[in-house]
């Protein structure tokens, strides 16, 4: 109304119940059931004869009001038309192109209950005469309308939507029959007569996003439709290429129609069609040829249609983005979210990276595809619980990129400022695409380069040798009996740069040469001492008291916590697995991620706090009897009280402040109560890893996997991956008996055997099947016990021949009684 500078002026007895605005026109619905309309009226959008404009508002009465007292109840507006719903459940439209009447009835006798309009599209939800919910589109192309009408002749009470889908089913069935007839007649070059009609109808349907959206509300229904027309039981060289080409043209036309008609992408209905296009299975079919010159069914060669789809998605306004994510998270099940939405994007990402080789940084398709993947990844991560596992976003092509190229990209990203990061594309800015194994390899390259830099920093000229010399290792020479004390002394004296050299451990009095195995045992023995309960540094919590948490009462051993942090950093830096069991909260804190109620170590307390939050009655104060304080007993049995906020002992917890209480309680338990202990631990860890990229690259669970390894020990996978040396092969009698022994052993024995052979009782990232493991033939007479080179994951097995009992006895004795390096 303000466009024409005429302020609204209505009589005192006029009450407006609904209103809608289009492009320079306004329609009001009054309580009396009539309309008041004003503004531009070139297409008759005000419900009266077309004219330039009408100001002030003109009344419009329902055509049946005089006869049946029917009233308008709801109005929606598009660009140049309005959609009206009356109390009889019929739908009317103003601004109808080609209609002789300015007010046209578009749906009658179907009990419409909801209408929507936007741009040049209109929607109506009807209940139908049967009472079940159904949908009927009121605006469609001439071909679709004629198809629906022709297929529904003589079919009473059948909606256009079901009629149209039935027509597609009939066309597919005809094509199948016609192709069988052609095949039986040996006409190799024949083409089904109904194929052009099926192809053109498919193209036309996909070119109208509004109609596509009105037909398919369930992803499974659209998935069935796609598969019916693409993968029907037709073995003919003409049919599938024709349908694929029609789908490509239809999606391309539909996306261009969305842009040309100025679709309002802030509305949920106009955004959902983008998901429907993404759902097309041809985008992720491995048998489809997406690049020229490759074998397979040709579809969207060079990815132009898919590129246009992704560009349309990432150009959505903020409200459109929110609606897009809401549709994706609410409408699609976890399996559909992964297979229907994520897979096409990963498929095209793999195609681009595979086809472009070393020039992947310059492929213009990458940024938009990865941006859409990032939206889905963030939506999944923010949902409780997560929609899909993080592994669903791993890209095989990204993980297979040369580690050197990925490290170069990571270095460029770290050196770039905020403006450069916003203007340039960095693959490393999206670590969710990289598998855990790929991240491990990337960090290994980074650590190795830092080791070289730390070693060359001590470069000096030796006049006697007439050359430059440097020490590439930080050598830790210690006595096994005084390991903890001597390690503390060595760490205290070490310069920061020395800790970033490669670690080499020497046990005094032992002949072992450290090629990795001595370092592994050093960490194992030191961890056992530092995490012994007698130190008083830890409290055991979690299931079966298997998790270590900082003891809030331990204020006397900050050096111990600092050493544990350094130990953790050195193990990660040198690629050694540790047998430590921290709750996930520790790994989250190391990566500077926020903590919440789900990170509580004491699950009993966590459940109690959750019950408080879930309690929705007003008598919280009387039922729970809590104050803003925490009463507990320390390690010495003394009762202590912590006030969670000023005056908290006198502030009761109520339904209004219970969220604040839980927040402060969790903050105290996970952060404030262990601040001194954790700060010392964190300082030690960062002393080694300060310049590492772990903060950006890793998730908490991946950091835990890198440091601790996996408890999932698949020995059948290890058997398949094992290599043999010294005359053994997989069929050697002794080898067969060895794997028989492993298969019959207890989990404890298997763990001890793995530790004996590799120096660790955990599996690395990727599991035992991805670990390098060798069985080497030892004493051919079978008189010795098995031994191992833990540096190289090599198990030396004497040849016991077919004597299973002797092998079992010797292996058990070796793994139970042997410790140390060299000759004892």
PDB file of C-alpha atoms in Angstrom, residues 1 9-11 14 16 26-30 32-39 41 44-49 54-63 65-66 72 84 94 102-103:
ATOM      1  CA  UNK A   1       0.000   0.000   0.000  1.00  0.00           C
ATOM      2  CA  UNK A   9      -8.028   3.266   5.410  1.00  0.00           C
ATOM      3  CA  UNK A  10     -10.629   0.651   6.388  1.00  0.00           C
ATOM      4  CA  UNK A  11     -13.990   1.026   8.015  1.00  0.00           C
ATOM      5  CA  UNK A  14     -13.853  -4.373   8.676  1.00  0.00           C
ATOM      6  CA  UNK A  16      -8.722  -8.512   8.181  1.00  0.00           C
ATOM      7  CA  UNK A  26      -1.877  -6.569  -2.195  1.00  0.00           C
ATOM      8  CA  UNK A  27      -4.862  -8.809  -1.411  1.00  0.00           C
ATOM      9  CA  UNK A  28      -6.617  -8.825   1.981  1.00  0.00           C
ATOM     10  CA  UNK A  29      -9.122 -11.409   3.241  1.00  0.00           C
ATOM     11  CA  UNK A  30     -11.794 -10.014   5.519  1.00  0.00           C
ATOM     12  CA  UNK A  32     -16.833 -11.419   6.061  1.00  0.00           C
ATOM     13  CA  UNK A  33     -15.226 -13.676   3.410  1.00  0.00           C
ATOM     14  CA  UNK A  34     -14.748 -10.987   0.762  1.00  0.00           C
ATOM     15  CA  UNK A  35     -11.459  -9.615  -0.571  1.00  0.00           C
ATOM     16  CA  UNK A  36      -9.985  -6.152  -0.597  1.00  0.00           C
ATOM     17  CA  UNK A  37      -7.354  -5.745  -3.330  1.00  0.00           C
ATOM     18  CA  UNK A  38      -5.266  -2.867  -4.618  1.00  0.00           C
ATOM     19  CA  UNK A  39      -2.137  -2.189  -6.676  1.00  0.00           C
ATOM     20  CA  UNK A  41      -3.690  -5.204 -12.046  1.00  0.00           C
ATOM     21  CA  UNK A  44      -6.087  -9.332 -13.405  1.00  0.00           C
ATOM     22  CA  UNK A  45      -4.217 -10.341 -10.265  1.00  0.00           C
ATOM     23  CA  UNK A  46      -6.667  -8.355  -8.107  1.00  0.00           C
ATOM     24  CA  UNK A  47      -9.565 -10.558  -9.163  1.00  0.00           C
ATOM     25  CA  UNK A  48     -11.225  -7.919 -11.352  1.00  0.00           C
ATOM     26  CA  UNK A  49     -10.952  -7.000 -15.033  1.00  0.00           C
ATOM     27  CA  UNK A  54      -6.374   0.144  -8.671  1.00  0.00           C
ATOM     28  CA  UNK A  55      -6.054   2.480  -5.697  1.00  0.00           C
ATOM     29  CA  UNK A  56      -7.606   2.486  -3.133  1.00  0.00           C
ATOM     30  CA  UNK A  57      -8.660  -1.112  -2.440  1.00  0.00           C
ATOM     31  CA  UNK A  58     -11.548  -2.607  -4.397  1.00  0.00           C
ATOM     32  CA  UNK A  59     -13.832  -5.269  -2.859  1.00  0.00           C
ATOM     33  CA  UNK A  60     -14.056  -8.726  -4.517  1.00  0.00           C
ATOM     34  CA  UNK A  61     -16.849 -11.118  -3.543  1.00  0.00           C
ATOM     35  CA  UNK A  62     -16.764 -14.908  -3.905  1.00  0.00           C
ATOM     36  CA  UNK A  63     -18.651 -15.916  -7.122  1.00  0.00           C
ATOM     37  CA  UNK A  65     -21.497 -16.066  -2.186  1.00  0.00           C
ATOM     38  CA  UNK A  66     -25.010 -15.093  -3.269  1.00  0.00           C
ATOM     39  CA  UNK A  72     -12.652 -16.874   1.035  1.00  0.00           C
ATOM     40  CA  UNK A  84      -7.276 -18.285  -2.807  1.00  0.00           C
ATOM     41  CA  UNK A  94      -6.387 -14.556  -9.989  1.00  0.00           C
ATOM     42  CA  UNK A 102     -10.208 -12.613 -13.704  1.00  0.00           C
ATOM     43  CA  UNK A 103     -11.103 -15.130 -10.957  1.00  0.00           C
TER      44      UNK A 103
END
